[in-house]
Amino acid sequence: MKAIPLSYIARNLWVRRVTTALTAGGMALVVYVFATVLMMSEGIRATLVATGQPDNVMVLRKGAGSEINSGISRGQAAIIESLPGIATDATGLRLVSKEPVVLNNLPKRDTGKPANVTVRGTTPQGLELRPQVRIVEGRMFRPGTSEIVTGSAVAKGFRGAALGETLRFAGRDWHVVGVFDAARSAFDSEIWGDAEQMMQAYRRNSFSSVVFRLADAERLDAIKAEIENDPRLQLDAKREDKFYAEQSAALATFISILGLTLSIIFSIGAVVGATITMFAAVASRIGEIGTLRALGFRRGAVLTAFLSESLLLALVGGLVGLAAASLMTTVSLSTTNFQTFSEIAFQFRLTPKIALQTILFALAMGFVGGFIPAWRAARLKIVDCLRAA
């Protein structure tokens, strides 16, 4: 079966360039929404997953979904700290950090509206357990003082959180002596201070979590079993990166479902527009169709030509929409983490997988919108076409 040249198909789109541009523009808008939603979901997921380290273990109260609603007594923390298989630093100290984590309400810098910020009490070992965290302004807080360091997102987004400023919470003033960058992880949206000072200020008798590094990552199952089988503990242990991946699941899934639902609704309009455009193309080219059939092109070739035209139209719209969505990678936003009810800053993230899904979505719209007009064009009789011409 002879195939109609692609150049002929593309030339027909160029001849109707105004209609082509309008239809492709409608598809591009739908594709933009579709791609942006996927990029937002991936950005949140990447931010939280990057927070955890594969050789760190996070210990929480059994059944606790987050650090905020977990509680570990000092006695339980001491038992965890004495477990075998925990790595040590250069001075021989065990890499264990017992940390209280609370929410604090702070006003945003631009609007003055309050939002929850995660406040973490930590230790020098806690900083060593997070190699992605580095001080970029000022210095680290001194243990035993009311000094704090703030994540870069907090320093930019909240009043009183920049270097040299003072925050008041938990009944005392806290002086910001440093700002840290956490490589776009969730720690960028936290405030860190001395663990014991935070415990005193918030009148807490228990830690929220205990984090430690394994000397041998292969011993995770053995240490996990030892913790979970000890009747004195009643605690859960899991790899830190797995814990933060689970933290991202609810929010990322919600955004994906909401965004995809909107994209599907919008795509109906884009498909209708493509269908109308292709029906108009068929109606205006009945004479051409008859000529092609008379020259020996069969029904399948005609169907393929018109369907290819619709797919090419969708591809143009898809590429334009994807290009527009890619500009969002330069934008930083914040939202509320459903697990902790605190602000989390993230960036849109475009991956090859998202780009492929976006183009396939655009082509699917083109196929659905172009198939019926293409089928009608293929079913036209040669005599009727030539008579109409």
mmCIF file of C-alpha atoms in Angstrom, residues 120-348:
data_model
loop_
_atom_site.group_PDB
_atom_site.id
_atom_site.type_symbol
_atom_site.label_atom_id
_atom_site.label_comp_id
_atom_site.label_asym_id
_atom_site.label_seq_id
_atom_site.Cartn_x
_atom_site.Cartn_y
_atom_site.Cartn_z
ATOM 1 C CA ARG A 120 14.348 20.449 65.597
ATOM 2 C CA GLY A 121 16.548 20.045 68.616
ATOM 3 C CA THR A 122 19.743 18.334 67.562
ATOM 4 C CA THR A 123 23.381 17.699 68.503
ATOM 5 C CA PRO A 124 26.816 17.973 66.865
ATOM 6 C CA GLN A 125 26.368 14.326 65.875
ATOM 7 C CA GLY A 126 23.072 15.268 64.238
ATOM 8 C CA LEU A 127 24.915 17.574 61.845
ATOM 9 C CA GLU A 128 27.421 14.828 61.038
ATOM 10 C CA LEU A 129 24.558 12.415 60.325
ATOM 11 C CA ARG A 130 23.296 14.796 57.606
ATOM 12 C CA PRO A 131 26.228 15.328 55.204
ATOM 13 C CA GLN A 132 24.014 17.288 52.800
ATOM 14 C CA VAL A 133 23.635 20.064 55.388
ATOM 15 C CA ARG A 134 26.270 22.818 55.394
ATOM 16 C CA ILE A 135 26.409 26.242 56.993
ATOM 17 C CA VAL A 136 26.403 28.918 54.269
ATOM 18 C CA GLU A 137 26.058 32.013 56.463
ATOM 19 C CA GLY A 138 27.314 32.605 60.004
ATOM 20 C CA ARG A 139 28.173 29.572 62.121
ATOM 21 C CA MET A 140 26.684 26.543 63.865
ATOM 22 C CA PHE A 141 24.885 27.109 67.188
ATOM 23 C CA ARG A 142 26.818 26.496 70.403
ATOM 24 C CA PRO A 143 25.452 23.633 72.548
ATOM 25 C CA GLY A 144 23.826 24.775 75.778
ATOM 26 C CA THR A 145 22.799 28.189 74.439
ATOM 27 C CA SER A 146 19.681 29.804 72.969
ATOM 28 C CA GLU A 147 21.299 30.008 69.564
ATOM 29 C CA ILE A 148 19.661 28.553 66.480
ATOM 30 C CA VAL A 149 20.416 28.037 62.805
ATOM 31 C CA THR A 150 17.734 28.217 60.139
ATOM 32 C CA GLY A 151 17.285 26.423 56.835
ATOM 33 C CA SER A 152 17.671 28.568 53.719
ATOM 34 C CA ALA A 153 13.938 28.358 52.902
ATOM 35 C CA VAL A 154 12.994 29.459 56.430
ATOM 36 C CA ALA A 155 15.520 32.300 56.431
ATOM 37 C CA LYS A 156 14.083 33.670 53.191
ATOM 38 C CA GLY A 157 10.434 33.021 53.910
ATOM 39 C CA PHE A 158 9.831 33.929 57.570
ATOM 40 C CA ARG A 159 10.246 37.091 59.598
ATOM 41 C CA GLY A 160 12.988 37.054 62.193
ATOM 42 C CA ALA A 161 14.644 33.942 60.722
ATOM 43 C CA ALA A 162 17.528 35.527 58.788
ATOM 44 C CA LEU A 163 21.101 35.709 60.033
ATOM 45 C CA GLY A 164 21.452 38.121 62.986
ATOM 46 C CA GLU A 165 17.698 38.293 63.662
ATOM 47 C CA THR A 166 15.867 37.021 66.723
ATOM 48 C CA LEU A 167 12.875 34.719 67.015
ATOM 49 C CA ARG A 168 10.738 34.428 70.121
ATOM 50 C CA PHE A 169 9.052 31.123 70.868
ATOM 51 C CA ALA A 170 8.694 28.711 73.785
ATOM 52 C CA GLY A 171 8.975 31.607 76.239
ATOM 53 C CA ARG A 172 12.433 32.820 75.258
ATOM 54 C CA ASP A 173 14.397 34.661 72.586
ATOM 55 C CA TRP A 174 16.424 32.597 70.121
ATOM 56 C CA HIS A 175 19.249 34.257 68.220
ATOM 57 C CA VAL A 176 19.874 33.202 64.617
ATOM 58 C CA VAL A 177 23.636 32.708 64.330
ATOM 59 C CA GLY A 178 23.704 30.753 61.083
ATOM 60 C CA VAL A 179 21.850 29.756 57.938
ATOM 61 C CA PHE A 180 22.311 26.320 56.420
ATOM 62 C CA ASP A 181 21.711 24.838 53.003
ATOM 63 C CA ALA A 182 20.433 21.266 52.902
ATOM 64 C CA ALA A 183 20.741 20.593 49.164
ATOM 65 C CA ARG A 184 17.021 21.149 48.510
ATOM 66 C CA SER A 185 15.940 18.609 51.113
ATOM 67 C CA ALA A 186 13.214 19.065 53.739
ATOM 68 C CA PHE A 187 15.789 20.283 56.267
ATOM 69 C CA ASP A 188 15.846 23.591 54.336
ATOM 70 C CA SER A 189 12.405 24.196 55.869
ATOM 71 C CA GLU A 190 13.488 23.604 59.484
ATOM 72 C CA ILE A 191 14.975 25.503 62.424
ATOM 73 C CA TRP A 192 17.721 23.755 64.411
ATOM 74 C CA GLY A 193 18.817 24.386 67.964
ATOM 75 C CA ASP A 194 20.397 22.547 70.878
ATOM 76 C CA ALA A 195 18.366 19.443 71.785
ATOM 77 C CA GLU A 196 18.572 19.899 75.571
ATOM 78 C CA GLN A 197 17.687 23.602 75.353
ATOM 79 C CA MET A 198 14.654 22.759 73.199
ATOM 80 C CA MET A 199 13.576 20.090 75.690
ATOM 81 C CA GLN A 200 13.744 22.605 78.544
ATOM 82 C CA ALA A 201 12.036 25.396 76.614
ATOM 83 C CA TYR A 202 9.103 23.219 75.549
ATOM 84 C CA ARG A 203 9.004 21.387 78.911
ATOM 85 C CA ARG A 204 9.323 18.016 77.277
ATOM 86 C CA ASN A 205 10.499 14.827 78.955
ATOM 87 C CA SER A 206 10.811 12.733 75.825
ATOM 88 C CA PHE A 207 12.502 12.925 72.461
ATOM 89 C CA SER A 208 10.621 12.685 69.181
ATOM 90 C CA SER A 209 13.118 10.482 67.398
ATOM 91 C CA VAL A 210 16.521 8.902 67.641
ATOM 92 C CA VAL A 211 18.710 8.814 64.560
ATOM 93 C CA PHE A 212 21.895 6.787 64.263
ATOM 94 C CA ARG A 213 24.269 5.606 61.568
ATOM 95 C CA LEU A 214 25.011 1.943 60.991
ATOM 96 C CA ALA A 215 28.624 0.827 60.958
ATOM 97 C CA ASP A 216 27.510 -1.877 58.524
ATOM 98 C CA ALA A 217 24.379 -1.170 56.456
ATOM 99 C CA GLU A 218 23.847 -4.920 56.048
ATOM 100 C CA ARG A 219 23.037 -5.201 59.769
ATOM 101 C CA LEU A 220 19.858 -3.124 59.459
ATOM 102 C CA ASP A 221 17.497 -6.094 59.760
ATOM 103 C CA ALA A 222 19.294 -7.436 62.840
ATOM 104 C CA ILE A 223 19.254 -4.093 64.665
ATOM 105 C CA LYS A 224 15.676 -3.428 63.592
ATOM 106 C CA ALA A 225 14.589 -6.812 64.975
ATOM 107 C CA GLU A 226 16.445 -6.153 68.233
ATOM 108 C CA ILE A 227 14.683 -2.820 68.702
ATOM 109 C CA GLU A 228 11.225 -4.035 67.765
ATOM 110 C CA ASN A 229 11.449 -7.218 69.853
ATOM 111 C CA ASP A 230 12.608 -5.476 73.033
ATOM 112 C CA PRO A 231 9.502 -5.164 75.288
ATOM 113 C CA ARG A 232 11.031 -2.129 77.016
ATOM 114 C CA LEU A 233 11.075 -0.091 73.815
ATOM 115 C CA GLN A 234 7.829 -0.455 71.843
ATOM 116 C CA LEU A 235 9.516 1.416 69.000
ATOM 117 C CA ASP A 236 9.764 1.130 65.228
ATOM 118 C CA ALA A 237 13.004 1.433 63.283
ATOM 119 C CA LYS A 238 13.428 2.012 59.561
ATOM 120 C CA ARG A 239 15.969 3.375 57.141
ATOM 121 C CA GLU A 240 15.917 7.161 57.145
ATOM 122 C CA ASP A 241 15.483 7.479 53.369
ATOM 123 C CA LYS A 242 12.546 5.053 53.476
ATOM 124 C CA PHE A 243 10.941 7.033 56.292
ATOM 125 C CA TYR A 244 11.079 10.297 54.324
ATOM 126 C CA ALA A 245 9.887 8.574 51.155
ATOM 127 C CA GLU A 246 6.775 7.483 53.070
ATOM 128 C CA GLN A 247 6.350 11.051 54.326
ATOM 129 C CA SER A 248 6.058 12.265 50.727
ATOM 130 C CA ALA A 249 3.553 9.637 49.605
ATOM 131 C CA ALA A 250 0.302 11.217 50.828
ATOM 132 C CA LEU A 251 0.981 14.754 49.599
ATOM 133 C CA ALA A 252 2.469 13.703 46.257
ATOM 134 C CA THR A 253 -0.412 11.310 45.601
ATOM 135 C CA PHE A 254 -3.023 13.954 46.447
ATOM 136 C CA ILE A 255 -1.436 16.502 44.107
ATOM 137 C CA SER A 256 -1.135 13.918 41.330
ATOM 138 C CA ILE A 257 -4.763 12.804 41.578
ATOM 139 C CA LEU A 258 -6.101 16.364 41.758
ATOM 140 C CA GLY A 259 -3.925 17.579 38.900
ATOM 141 C CA LEU A 260 -4.573 14.601 36.661
ATOM 142 C CA THR A 261 -8.302 14.953 37.203
ATOM 143 C CA LEU A 262 -8.143 18.590 36.104
ATOM 144 C CA SER A 263 -5.954 17.662 33.140
ATOM 145 C CA ILE A 264 -8.422 15.027 31.977
ATOM 146 C CA ILE A 265 -11.319 17.495 32.239
ATOM 147 C CA PHE A 266 -9.380 20.128 30.289
ATOM 148 C CA SER A 267 -8.263 17.534 27.742
ATOM 149 C CA ILE A 268 -11.877 16.906 26.753
ATOM 150 C CA GLY A 269 -12.051 20.451 25.421
ATOM 151 C CA ALA A 270 -8.730 20.046 23.619
ATOM 152 C CA VAL A 271 -9.871 16.778 22.025
ATOM 153 C CA VAL A 272 -13.119 18.376 20.866
ATOM 154 C CA GLY A 273 -11.123 21.228 19.365
ATOM 155 C CA ALA A 274 -8.841 18.816 17.518
ATOM 156 C CA THR A 275 -11.865 16.860 16.252
ATOM 157 C CA ILE A 276 -13.547 19.998 14.918
ATOM 158 C CA THR A 277 -10.304 21.096 13.252
ATOM 159 C CA MET A 278 -9.843 17.746 11.544
ATOM 160 C CA PHE A 279 -13.487 17.550 10.438
ATOM 161 C CA ALA A 280 -13.055 21.006 8.883
ATOM 162 C CA ALA A 281 -9.898 19.785 7.157
ATOM 163 C CA VAL A 282 -11.723 16.792 5.721
ATOM 164 C CA ALA A 283 -14.658 18.932 4.523
ATOM 165 C CA SER A 284 -12.374 21.411 2.751
ATOM 166 C CA ARG A 285 -10.297 18.714 1.039
ATOM 167 C CA ILE A 286 -12.893 16.327 -0.340
ATOM 168 C CA GLY A 287 -11.597 16.928 -3.852
ATOM 169 C CA GLU A 288 -8.033 16.131 -2.731
ATOM 170 C CA ILE A 289 -9.207 12.923 -1.102
ATOM 171 C CA GLY A 290 -10.932 11.856 -4.332
ATOM 172 C CA THR A 291 -7.792 12.653 -6.347
ATOM 173 C CA LEU A 292 -5.590 10.682 -3.949
ATOM 174 C CA ARG A 293 -7.918 7.704 -4.175
ATOM 175 C CA ALA A 294 -7.992 7.963 -7.991
ATOM 176 C CA LEU A 295 -4.173 7.959 -8.034
ATOM 177 C CA GLY A 296 -4.161 4.615 -6.265
ATOM 178 C CA PHE A 297 -3.936 5.529 -2.589
ATOM 179 C CA ARG A 298 -6.161 3.145 -0.638
ATOM 180 C CA ARG A 299 -8.483 3.877 2.283
ATOM 181 C CA GLY A 300 -5.812 2.895 4.827
ATOM 182 C CA ALA A 301 -3.375 5.440 3.389
ATOM 183 C CA VAL A 302 -5.968 8.205 3.622
ATOM 184 C CA LEU A 303 -6.863 7.248 7.202
ATOM 185 C CA THR A 304 -3.174 7.144 8.148
ATOM 186 C CA ALA A 305 -2.537 10.530 6.522
ATOM 187 C CA PHE A 306 -5.309 12.354 8.376
ATOM 188 C CA LEU A 307 -4.542 10.574 11.638
ATOM 189 C CA SER A 308 -0.856 11.477 11.244
ATOM 190 C CA GLU A 309 -1.890 15.075 10.681
ATOM 191 C CA SER A 310 -3.791 15.075 13.966
ATOM 192 C CA LEU A 311 -0.867 13.419 15.782
ATOM 193 C CA LEU A 312 1.577 15.957 14.331
ATOM 194 C CA LEU A 313 -0.711 18.748 15.493
ATOM 195 C CA ALA A 314 -0.780 17.200 18.984
ATOM 196 C CA LEU A 315 2.994 16.770 18.989
ATOM 197 C CA VAL A 316 3.474 20.471 18.257
ATOM 198 C CA GLY A 317 1.099 21.363 21.098
ATOM 199 C CA GLY A 318 2.804 18.863 23.387
ATOM 200 C CA LEU A 319 6.279 20.241 22.751
ATOM 201 C CA VAL A 320 5.123 23.833 23.253
ATOM 202 C CA GLY A 321 3.337 22.917 26.500
ATOM 203 C CA LEU A 322 6.336 20.946 27.762
ATOM 204 C CA ALA A 323 8.704 23.789 26.937
ATOM 205 C CA ALA A 324 6.512 26.219 28.891
ATOM 206 C CA ALA A 325 6.302 23.806 31.832
ATOM 207 C CA SER A 326 10.090 23.390 31.894
ATOM 208 C CA LEU A 327 10.389 27.061 32.879
ATOM 209 C CA MET A 328 8.765 26.137 36.208
ATOM 210 C CA THR A 329 11.979 24.382 37.278
ATOM 211 C CA THR A 330 13.303 27.819 38.240
ATOM 212 C CA VAL A 331 10.381 28.437 40.617
ATOM 213 C CA SER A 332 10.424 27.606 44.335
ATOM 214 C CA LEU A 333 7.161 27.167 46.237
ATOM 215 C CA SER A 334 6.076 25.993 49.649
ATOM 216 C CA THR A 335 3.141 23.893 50.726
ATOM 217 C CA THR A 336 1.886 22.073 53.806
ATOM 218 C CA ASN A 337 3.108 18.549 54.423
ATOM 219 C CA PHE A 338 0.033 16.482 55.340
ATOM 220 C CA GLN A 339 2.082 14.245 57.640
ATOM 221 C CA THR A 340 3.574 17.003 59.789
ATOM 222 C CA PHE A 341 1.287 19.997 59.026
ATOM 223 C CA SER A 342 4.389 22.139 58.579
ATOM 224 C CA GLU A 343 5.608 24.224 55.657
ATOM 225 C CA ILE A 344 7.901 22.499 53.182
ATOM 226 C CA ALA A 345 9.719 24.316 50.385
ATOM 227 C CA PHE A 346 10.283 22.534 47.079
ATOM 228 C CA GLN A 347 11.122 23.130 43.421
ATOM 229 C CA PHE A 348 9.377 21.767 40.347
#
